Amino acid sequence: MQILQDKNIVLGITGGIAAYKTPELVRRLKDHGANVRVVMTEGAKAFITPLTLQAVSANAVSDSLLDPQAELAMGHIELAKWADLLLIAPTTADVIAKLAAGLANDLLSTLCLATAAPIVVCPAMNQQMWHAKATQANINTIAARDITLWGPAEGEQACGDIGKGRMLEVDDIVSKTCEFFSVKSLANQHWVITAGPTREAIDPVRYISNHSSGKMGYAIAQAALNAGAKVTLISGPVGITAPSACQLINVESAVQMHQQAMKMAESATVFIACAAVADYRVENIAEQKIKKQAGQDSMKINLVKNPDIVADVAQLANKPFTVGFAAETQDVEQYALGKLRNKNLDMIAANDVSKAGQGFNSSDNAITVFTADDKHDIALASKHEVAKQLVAFIEAKAELKS
Ligand code: PMT
């Protein structure tokens, strides 16, 4: 049986030059057995004709929300229900912004809201537009809503620029689609992931914390979900949205995170400590806001050690495969290996947080992953890409059986 046999794919095409590749994409998806129905935006029709897509898909092309004839053939709600996958390739910056805003002012954006099928976007745009802060914020928003991103790739662009923003090659999109429909390798696995910072109260209005945004841990949660795992995300206070398919447990302090982690780790197959946990907390939290005292030019706050969450999980009798992170600014490998040993971990991701453009609060990261007898570099890429590779590496090393 072909891998995409009986799979219904709605292919959304938007107005970018890469639209000229979509007839080949349709043909290749059909070669693997998929049923393909094409939806085009007005912009897409400036680059490729509906007739071409109708010929290769062997189905009428939909391009209007308000066309009574088209609605008679297959209405937008029917189309939304028909889809096993809504694949948008190429996806312009404009359409990504629409998805982030939740607009429904044409057929494709309406379908995105109306479908329960997974949505995948393949961005294609000028490299400067891809790096624009607005586009990156929109990408983070849609990723947090479980919309999957394939690409973009780097290279020479139609406009002559060189950089990130090219639509993935048709071959890559087809193989990712096949992978998407393949059996989920982490089915029946329970992954528990800590993410974000902790806050250690000083008094009712002040706290000690750090710059962790939660992006890395949340991306790992999404990657594990994509691979079929049940995911519990124990998160400190962050400003991003957790994948809706995970079980989210919000905490503030290290002690609260410890309590939840010990409880959830009992049933976990994998535990990943990505959170930036405060090593110390305030010994005596003031009940009222601390006031400045006349003549007092300095003050001392006594700190006591917090429980080491990942080390305690690694001591459990039925210990899950336990992965730590080591955020370091110097002697990264040496400190990471020390933590791997001292905390009795199965794996540690060394994260050099001294470099600009990676680590705390950035959208990209680069890590080196160590086990007792192996070392694996994951090069600088989006945190979602790094997470995907990390999940695959854990899967290989932990020899997880679904
Ligand atoms: O959240 P982002 O902005 O995306 O940034 C991601 C990140 C930089 C926070 C992340 O990639 C990372 O490196 N997380 C670990 C941060 C950290 O606190 O590292 P550490 O070297 O201090 O701690 C070592 C390990 O022990 C970590 O797995 C940590 O979660 C764990 N730990 C530490 C202290 C403690 N009391 N309990 C713990 O479980």
Short mmCIF file of C-alpha atoms and ligand atoms in Angstrom, two decimals:
data_model
loop_
_atom_site.label_atom_id
_atom_site.label_comp_id
_atom_site.label_asym_id
_atom_site.label_seq_id
_atom_site.Cartn_x
_atom_site.Cartn_y
_atom_site.Cartn_z
CA MET A 1 0.00 0.00 0.00
CA GLN A 2 1.24 3.50 -0.87
CA ILE A 3 2.19 5.62 2.11
CA LEU A 4 -0.36 8.39 1.36
CA GLN A 5 -3.09 5.99 0.20
CA ASP A 6 -6.55 7.42 1.04
CA LYS A 7 -5.07 10.52 2.66
CA ASN A 8 -6.97 13.69 1.85
CA ILE A 9 -4.69 16.68 1.45
CA VAL A 10 -5.93 20.22 0.91
CA LEU A 11 -3.07 22.12 -0.70
CA GLY A 12 -3.33 25.87 -0.11
CA ILE A 13 -1.32 27.90 -2.62
CA THR A 14 -0.56 31.55 -1.89
CA GLY A 15 0.97 34.33 -3.95
CA GLY A 16 4.70 33.69 -4.13
CA ILE A 17 6.99 32.86 -7.03
CA ALA A 18 7.46 29.33 -5.63
CA ALA A 19 3.82 28.71 -6.62
CA TYR A 20 5.19 27.64 -10.02
CA LYS A 21 6.48 24.46 -8.30
CA THR A 22 3.07 23.38 -7.01
CA PRO A 23 1.87 21.36 -10.02
CA GLU A 24 4.88 19.10 -9.46
CA LEU A 25 4.07 18.94 -5.73
CA VAL A 26 0.49 17.88 -6.48
CA ARG A 27 1.71 15.28 -8.95
CA ARG A 28 4.19 13.82 -6.47
CA LEU A 29 1.66 13.68 -3.62
CA LYS A 30 -0.75 11.86 -5.93
CA ASP A 31 2.04 9.47 -6.97
CA HIS A 32 2.17 8.41 -3.30
CA GLY A 33 -1.58 7.76 -3.30
CA ALA A 34 -2.93 11.04 -1.82
CA ASN A 35 -6.19 12.70 -2.85
CA VAL A 36 -5.36 16.37 -3.40
CA ARG A 37 -7.73 19.34 -3.56
CA VAL A 38 -6.23 22.73 -4.28
CA VAL A 39 -7.28 26.04 -2.74
CA MET A 40 -5.73 29.18 -4.26
CA THR A 41 -5.58 32.74 -2.98
CA GLU A 42 -6.01 35.64 -5.39
CA GLY A 43 -2.24 36.24 -5.22
CA ALA A 44 -1.49 32.63 -6.18
CA LYS A 45 -3.44 33.05 -9.41
CA ALA A 46 -1.01 35.75 -10.51
CA PHE A 47 1.73 33.09 -10.57
CA ILE A 48 -0.04 29.93 -11.76
CA THR A 49 -3.43 29.19 -13.28
CA PRO A 50 -6.21 27.24 -11.58
CA LEU A 51 -6.60 25.24 -14.79
CA THR A 52 -3.08 23.81 -14.43
CA LEU A 53 -3.77 22.76 -10.84
CA GLN A 54 -7.15 21.32 -11.80
CA ALA A 55 -5.49 19.24 -14.52
CA VAL A 56 -2.80 17.78 -12.25
CA SER A 57 -5.03 17.24 -9.20
CA ALA A 58 -8.00 15.92 -11.22
CA ASN A 59 -10.23 17.98 -8.94
CA ALA A 60 -11.88 21.38 -9.28
CA VAL A 61 -9.77 24.15 -7.75
CA SER A 62 -11.42 26.29 -5.05
CA ASP A 63 -10.58 29.96 -4.88
CA SER A 64 -13.58 31.80 -3.52
CA LEU A 65 -15.48 31.85 -0.26
CA LEU A 66 -18.50 33.54 -1.72
CA ASP A 67 -18.99 31.68 -5.00
CA PRO A 68 -22.40 29.90 -4.83
CA GLN A 69 -21.44 27.45 -7.60
CA ALA A 70 -18.23 26.42 -5.85
CA GLU A 71 -20.07 26.09 -2.54
CA LEU A 72 -22.56 23.77 -4.25
CA ALA A 73 -19.72 21.52 -5.45
CA MET A 74 -17.87 21.23 -2.14
CA GLY A 75 -18.57 23.92 0.45
CA HIS A 76 -15.78 25.31 2.59
CA ILE A 77 -16.96 23.49 5.70
CA GLU A 78 -17.09 20.19 3.80
CA LEU A 79 -13.60 20.87 2.48
CA ALA A 80 -12.40 21.65 6.01
CA LYS A 81 -13.85 18.34 7.23
CA TRP A 82 -12.57 16.37 4.22
CA ALA A 83 -8.94 17.26 4.90
CA ASP A 84 -6.58 14.95 6.79
CA LEU A 85 -3.92 17.61 6.31
CA LEU A 86 -4.04 21.26 5.28
CA LEU A 87 -0.70 21.97 3.64
CA ILE A 88 0.03 25.56 2.58
CA ALA A 89 2.89 25.83 0.09
CA PRO A 90 4.18 28.36 -0.61
CA THR A 91 3.05 30.42 2.40
CA THR A 92 3.63 34.16 2.13
CA ALA A 93 4.40 36.50 5.04
CA ASP A 94 0.95 37.98 4.51
CA VAL A 95 -0.81 34.64 4.96
CA ILE A 96 1.31 33.84 8.03
CA ALA A 97 0.21 37.19 9.51
CA LYS A 98 -3.41 36.33 8.72
CA LEU A 99 -3.08 32.97 10.48
CA ALA A 100 -1.49 34.65 13.50
CA ALA A 101 -4.33 37.16 13.64
CA GLY A 102 -7.00 34.48 13.13
CA LEU A 103 -8.55 36.27 10.14
CA ALA A 104 -11.12 34.56 7.94
CA ASN A 105 -11.49 36.94 5.01
CA ASP A 106 -10.89 34.53 2.12
CA LEU A 107 -11.37 30.82 1.47
CA LEU A 108 -7.93 29.66 2.65
CA SER A 109 -7.86 31.62 5.93
CA THR A 110 -11.44 30.52 6.65
CA LEU A 111 -10.47 26.89 6.06
CA CYS A 112 -7.60 27.25 8.52
CA LEU A 113 -10.06 28.23 11.24
CA ALA A 114 -12.74 25.76 10.19
CA THR A 115 -10.61 22.61 9.97
CA ALA A 116 -9.73 20.20 12.73
CA ALA A 117 -6.98 18.78 10.50
CA PRO A 118 -3.33 19.55 11.26
CA ILE A 119 -2.04 22.61 9.40
CA VAL A 120 1.46 22.80 7.92
CA VAL A 121 2.95 25.95 6.40
CA CYS A 122 5.94 26.10 4.04
CA PRO A 123 7.08 29.73 4.21
CA ALA A 124 8.48 31.40 1.09
CA MET A 125 9.50 35.03 1.08
CA ASN A 126 12.39 37.44 0.77
CA GLN A 127 15.03 36.82 3.46
CA GLN A 128 14.59 40.31 4.94
CA MET A 129 10.84 39.73 5.23
CA TRP A 130 11.50 36.36 6.91
CA HIS A 131 13.78 37.98 9.51
CA ALA A 132 11.43 40.92 10.13
CA LYS A 133 10.39 41.04 13.79
CA ALA A 134 6.71 41.01 12.85
CA THR A 135 7.12 37.82 10.79
CA GLN A 136 9.11 36.12 13.54
CA ALA A 137 6.49 37.08 16.14
CA ASN A 138 3.77 35.71 13.86
CA ILE A 139 5.73 32.48 13.36
CA ASN A 140 6.03 32.03 17.13
CA THR A 141 2.31 32.67 17.51
CA ILE A 142 1.24 30.11 14.93
CA ALA A 143 3.78 27.54 16.15
CA ALA A 144 2.36 27.86 19.65
CA ARG A 145 -1.07 27.10 18.16
CA ASP A 146 0.19 23.78 16.82
CA ILE A 147 0.65 24.95 13.23
CA THR A 148 3.71 23.13 11.94
CA LEU A 149 6.45 24.87 10.00
CA TRP A 150 8.40 23.15 7.25
CA GLY A 151 11.30 25.35 6.19
CA PRO A 152 12.10 27.85 4.93
CA ALA A 153 15.36 26.83 3.27
CA GLU A 154 18.41 29.02 2.72
CA GLY A 155 19.90 29.94 -0.61
CA GLU A 156 19.58 32.23 -3.59
CA GLN A 157 16.20 33.85 -3.90
CA ALA A 158 14.17 34.85 -6.96
CA CYS A 159 14.81 38.53 -6.09
CA GLY A 160 18.59 37.94 -6.13
CA ASP A 161 19.06 38.04 -2.34
CA ILE A 162 20.80 35.17 -0.60
CA GLY A 163 19.46 33.93 2.72
CA LYS A 164 16.66 32.17 4.50
CA GLY A 165 13.22 32.32 2.92
CA ARG A 166 13.12 29.84 0.03
CA MET A 167 10.28 27.34 0.00
CA LEU A 168 11.54 23.82 0.74
CA GLU A 169 12.15 21.78 -2.39
CA VAL A 170 9.21 19.68 -3.58
CA ASP A 171 11.12 16.48 -2.71
CA ASP A 172 11.52 17.64 0.89
CA ILE A 173 7.86 18.61 1.23
CA VAL A 174 6.78 15.24 -0.15
CA SER A 175 9.07 13.28 2.17
CA LYS A 176 7.93 15.33 5.17
CA THR A 177 4.32 14.64 4.21
CA CYS A 178 5.06 10.90 4.06
CA GLU A 179 6.84 11.12 7.42
CA PHE A 180 3.89 13.06 8.83
CA PHE A 181 1.50 10.22 8.00
CA SER A 182 3.86 7.46 9.11
CA VAL A 183 3.28 5.68 12.42
CA LYS A 184 4.11 7.96 15.35
CA SER A 185 7.27 6.65 16.97
CA LEU A 186 6.55 7.96 20.47
CA ALA A 187 2.99 6.67 20.82
CA ASN A 188 2.42 5.44 24.42
CA GLN A 189 5.37 7.49 25.72
CA HIS A 190 4.90 10.06 28.50
CA TRP A 191 7.42 12.89 28.32
CA VAL A 192 7.66 15.39 31.17
CA ILE A 193 9.41 18.65 30.34
CA THR A 194 10.26 21.62 32.56
CA ALA A 195 10.55 25.01 30.88
CA GLY A 196 10.93 28.71 31.55
CA PRO A 197 12.35 30.48 34.59
CA THR A 198 11.39 30.18 38.24
CA ARG A 199 10.55 33.17 40.41
CA GLU A 200 11.80 33.28 43.96
CA ALA A 201 9.80 35.78 45.97
CA ILE A 202 11.57 38.40 48.10
CA ASP A 203 8.38 40.07 49.30
CA PRO A 204 4.84 40.31 47.85
CA VAL A 205 6.01 42.49 44.91
CA ARG A 206 9.61 41.48 44.20
CA TYR A 207 11.35 38.31 43.09
CA ILE A 208 14.64 36.82 41.84
CA SER A 209 14.49 35.29 38.35
CA ASN A 210 16.35 35.00 35.03
CA HIS A 211 15.93 35.62 31.29
CA SER A 212 14.47 32.25 30.25
CA SER A 213 11.56 32.77 27.84
CA GLY A 214 10.39 29.15 27.79
CA LYS A 215 10.87 28.96 23.99
CA MET A 216 13.32 26.04 24.07
CA GLY A 217 11.27 23.90 26.47
CA TYR A 218 8.01 24.67 24.66
CA ALA A 219 9.61 23.74 21.32
CA ILE A 220 10.72 20.40 22.80
CA ALA A 221 7.17 19.82 24.02
CA GLN A 222 5.86 20.47 20.49
CA ALA A 223 8.44 18.18 18.89
CA ALA A 224 7.63 15.35 21.31
CA LEU A 225 3.91 15.83 20.63
CA ASN A 226 4.58 15.73 16.89
CA ALA A 227 6.31 12.39 17.37
CA GLY A 228 3.22 11.06 19.16
CA ALA A 229 4.19 11.34 22.85
CA LYS A 230 1.85 12.36 25.63
CA VAL A 231 3.51 15.50 27.02
CA THR A 232 3.34 17.18 30.41
CA LEU A 233 4.91 20.64 30.42
CA ILE A 234 5.77 22.08 33.83
CA SER A 235 6.35 25.74 33.17
CA GLY A 236 7.56 28.74 35.08
CA PRO A 237 6.02 32.13 34.22
CA VAL A 238 6.49 32.91 30.50
CA GLY A 239 4.80 35.07 27.88
CA ILE A 240 4.27 32.40 25.23
CA THR A 241 1.45 29.93 24.65
CA ALA A 242 1.92 26.20 25.28
CA PRO A 243 0.97 23.69 22.56
CA SER A 244 -2.71 23.00 23.14
CA ALA A 245 -2.21 19.21 23.00
CA CYS A 246 0.05 19.06 26.05
CA GLN A 247 -0.86 18.94 29.72
CA LEU A 248 0.33 22.31 31.07
CA ILE A 249 1.18 22.77 34.74
CA ASN A 250 2.01 26.36 35.66
CA VAL A 251 4.31 26.99 38.59
CA GLU A 252 6.22 29.98 39.97
CA SER A 253 8.98 28.86 42.31
CA ALA A 254 11.59 26.10 42.21
CA VAL A 255 9.92 24.38 45.18
CA GLN A 256 6.59 24.29 43.31
CA MET A 257 8.32 23.00 40.16
CA HIS A 258 10.08 20.33 42.23
CA GLN A 259 6.80 19.19 43.76
CA GLN A 260 5.06 18.85 40.37
CA ALA A 261 8.09 17.28 38.68
CA MET A 262 8.44 14.57 41.32
CA LYS A 263 4.75 13.75 40.98
CA MET A 264 4.67 13.67 37.15
CA ALA A 265 8.05 11.92 36.75
CA GLU A 266 6.63 8.80 38.44
CA SER A 267 4.79 7.93 35.20
CA ALA A 268 7.29 9.45 32.76
CA THR A 269 9.36 7.56 30.22
CA VAL A 270 11.48 10.64 29.54
CA PHE A 271 12.13 13.67 31.77
CA ILE A 272 13.75 16.77 30.26
CA ALA A 273 14.85 19.60 32.53
CA CYS A 274 15.02 22.62 30.26
CA ALA A 275 13.88 25.11 32.90
CA ALA A 276 16.29 27.69 34.23
CA VAL A 277 15.70 26.95 37.91
CA ALA A 278 16.97 29.29 40.60
CA ASP A 279 19.63 27.48 42.61
CA TYR A 280 18.72 29.48 45.72
CA ARG A 281 15.57 31.00 47.22
CA VAL A 282 15.01 33.68 49.83
CA GLU A 283 15.15 32.18 53.31
CA ASN A 284 12.51 34.45 54.85
CA ILE A 285 10.04 35.96 52.37
CA ALA A 286 8.78 39.26 53.79
CA GLU A 287 5.02 39.25 54.35
CA GLN A 288 4.76 42.94 53.47
CA LYS A 289 6.60 45.04 50.88
CA ILE A 290 10.07 45.79 52.19
CA LYS A 291 10.48 49.53 52.79
CA LYS A 292 13.63 51.57 52.43
CA GLN A 293 15.05 52.51 55.79
CA ALA A 294 16.50 55.96 56.35
CA GLY A 295 20.29 55.79 56.47
CA GLN A 296 20.37 52.22 55.10
CA ASP A 297 22.63 52.12 52.01
CA SER A 298 22.76 48.37 51.60
CA MET A 299 20.77 45.36 52.60
CA LYS A 300 21.38 41.62 52.80
CA ILE A 301 19.00 38.89 51.75
CA ASN A 302 19.81 35.43 53.02
CA LEU A 303 19.38 32.71 50.43
CA VAL A 304 18.99 28.97 50.96
CA LYS A 305 19.54 26.20 48.46
CA ASN A 306 16.62 25.00 46.33
CA PRO A 307 16.04 21.30 45.72
CA ASP A 308 17.78 20.08 42.57
CA ILE A 309 14.80 18.92 40.51
CA VAL A 310 16.53 16.97 37.77
CA ALA A 311 18.96 15.32 40.23
CA ASP A 312 16.05 14.20 42.42
CA VAL A 313 14.17 12.79 39.41
CA ALA A 314 17.32 10.88 38.47
CA GLN A 315 17.27 9.24 41.95
CA LEU A 316 13.77 7.80 41.52
CA ALA A 317 13.53 4.03 41.76
CA ASN A 318 11.70 3.89 38.42
CA LYS A 319 13.83 6.66 36.94
CA PRO A 320 12.72 7.95 33.52
CA PHE A 321 15.37 8.55 30.85
CA THR A 322 16.61 11.83 32.35
CA VAL A 323 17.94 14.71 30.29
CA GLY A 324 19.37 17.92 31.71
CA PHE A 325 20.46 21.17 30.11
CA ALA A 326 23.60 23.03 31.13
CA ALA A 327 23.46 26.77 30.43
CA GLU A 328 27.07 27.90 30.65
CA THR A 329 29.09 30.98 29.74
CA GLN A 330 32.57 29.38 29.97
CA ASP A 331 34.17 25.90 29.93
CA VAL A 332 30.85 24.72 28.56
CA GLU A 333 31.76 21.10 27.82
CA GLN A 334 33.62 20.58 31.10
CA TYR A 335 30.76 21.96 33.25
CA ALA A 336 28.14 20.06 31.24
CA LEU A 337 29.98 16.76 31.69
CA GLY A 338 30.32 17.50 35.43
CA LYS A 339 26.54 17.94 35.68
CA LEU A 340 25.90 14.77 33.65
CA ARG A 341 27.91 12.79 36.23
CA ASN A 342 27.00 14.61 39.46
CA LYS A 343 23.28 14.64 38.78
CA ASN A 344 23.25 11.02 37.55
CA LEU A 345 21.73 12.04 34.19
CA ASP A 346 21.40 9.91 31.05
CA MET A 347 22.02 12.88 28.78
CA ILE A 348 22.86 16.56 28.96
CA ALA A 349 22.47 19.36 26.41
CA ALA A 350 25.33 21.83 26.76
CA ASN A 351 24.03 25.29 25.90
CA ASP A 352 26.64 28.02 25.39
CA VAL A 353 24.64 31.05 26.48
CA SER A 354 27.54 33.49 26.07
CA LYS A 355 27.02 33.69 22.29
CA ALA A 356 24.68 36.27 20.76
CA GLY A 357 21.68 34.90 18.87
CA GLN A 358 21.26 31.71 20.88
CA GLY A 359 20.34 30.53 24.36
CA PHE A 360 18.20 32.66 26.68
CA ASN A 361 15.25 34.41 25.06
CA SER A 362 16.42 33.98 21.48
CA SER A 363 14.39 32.20 18.78
CA ASP A 364 17.44 30.13 17.74
CA ASN A 365 19.74 27.82 19.60
CA ALA A 366 22.73 25.52 19.19
CA ILE A 367 23.56 22.72 21.62
CA THR A 368 26.00 19.87 22.08
CA VAL A 369 24.41 16.79 23.56
CA PHE A 370 26.42 14.36 25.70
CA THR A 371 25.73 10.91 27.02
CA ALA A 372 28.29 8.93 29.00
CA ASP A 373 29.80 7.64 25.77
CA ASP A 374 28.61 9.87 22.94
CA LYS A 375 28.65 13.47 21.77
CA HIS A 376 26.28 15.00 19.22
CA ASP A 377 26.28 18.57 17.89
CA ILE A 378 23.01 20.23 16.94
CA ALA A 379 23.97 23.28 14.89
CA LEU A 380 22.47 26.77 15.17
CA ALA A 381 18.86 26.66 13.96
CA SER A 382 15.40 27.67 15.14
CA LYS A 383 14.54 26.27 18.57
CA HIS A 384 11.84 24.20 16.86
CA GLU A 385 14.44 22.57 14.58
CA VAL A 386 16.88 22.03 17.48
CA ALA A 387 14.05 20.49 19.51
CA LYS A 388 13.14 18.13 16.68
CA GLN A 389 16.72 16.90 16.39
CA LEU A 390 17.06 16.58 20.17
CA VAL A 391 13.87 14.51 20.38
CA ALA A 392 15.18 12.21 17.62
CA PHE A 393 18.51 11.83 19.44
CA ILE A 394 16.80 11.02 22.75
CA GLU A 395 14.57 8.54 20.97
CA ALA A 396 17.61 6.78 19.49
CA LYS A 397 19.60 6.73 22.73
CA ALA A 398 16.77 5.84 25.10
CA GLU A 399 15.69 2.97 22.85
CA LEU A 400 12.07 3.84 23.51
CA LYS A 401 9.53 1.24 22.62
CA SER A 402 6.01 2.40 21.82
O1 PMT B 1 13.84 29.48 27.86
P1 PMT B 1 14.67 29.99 26.69
O2 PMT B 1 14.70 31.50 26.62
O3 PMT B 1 14.27 29.35 25.39
O4 PMT B 1 16.19 29.57 26.96
C1 PMT B 1 16.55 28.22 26.95
C2 PMT B 1 17.56 27.92 28.08
C3 PMT B 1 18.84 28.66 27.81
C4 PMT B 1 16.99 28.32 29.45
C5 PMT B 1 17.77 26.35 28.03
O5 PMT B 1 18.25 25.98 26.78
C6 PMT B 1 18.74 25.90 29.10
O6 PMT B 1 19.95 25.89 28.91
N1 PMT B 1 18.18 25.48 30.29
C7 PMT B 1 18.95 25.13 31.48
C8 PMT B 1 19.20 26.37 32.27
C9 PMT B 1 19.91 26.13 33.57
O7 PMT B 1 19.41 26.54 34.59
O8 PMT B 1 20.97 25.42 33.50
P2 PMT B 1 21.89 25.02 34.83
O9 PMT B 1 23.18 24.68 34.22
O10 PMT B 1 21.83 26.08 35.84
O11 PMT B 1 21.15 23.73 35.40
C10 PMT B 1 21.54 22.42 35.01
C11 PMT B 1 20.33 21.52 34.94
O12 PMT B 1 19.79 21.32 36.23
C12 PMT B 1 19.19 22.05 34.09
O13 PMT B 1 18.64 20.96 33.41
C13 PMT B 1 18.23 22.63 35.10
O14 PMT B 1 16.88 22.58 34.65
C14 PMT B 1 18.43 21.68 36.27
N2 PMT B 1 18.18 22.26 37.59
C15 PMT B 1 18.95 23.29 38.06
C16 PMT B 1 18.74 23.75 39.33
C17 PMT B 1 17.72 23.17 40.13
N3 PMT B 1 17.49 23.59 41.35
N4 PMT B 1 16.99 22.18 39.63
C18 PMT B 1 17.19 21.71 38.39
O15 PMT B 1 16.50 20.79 37.94
#
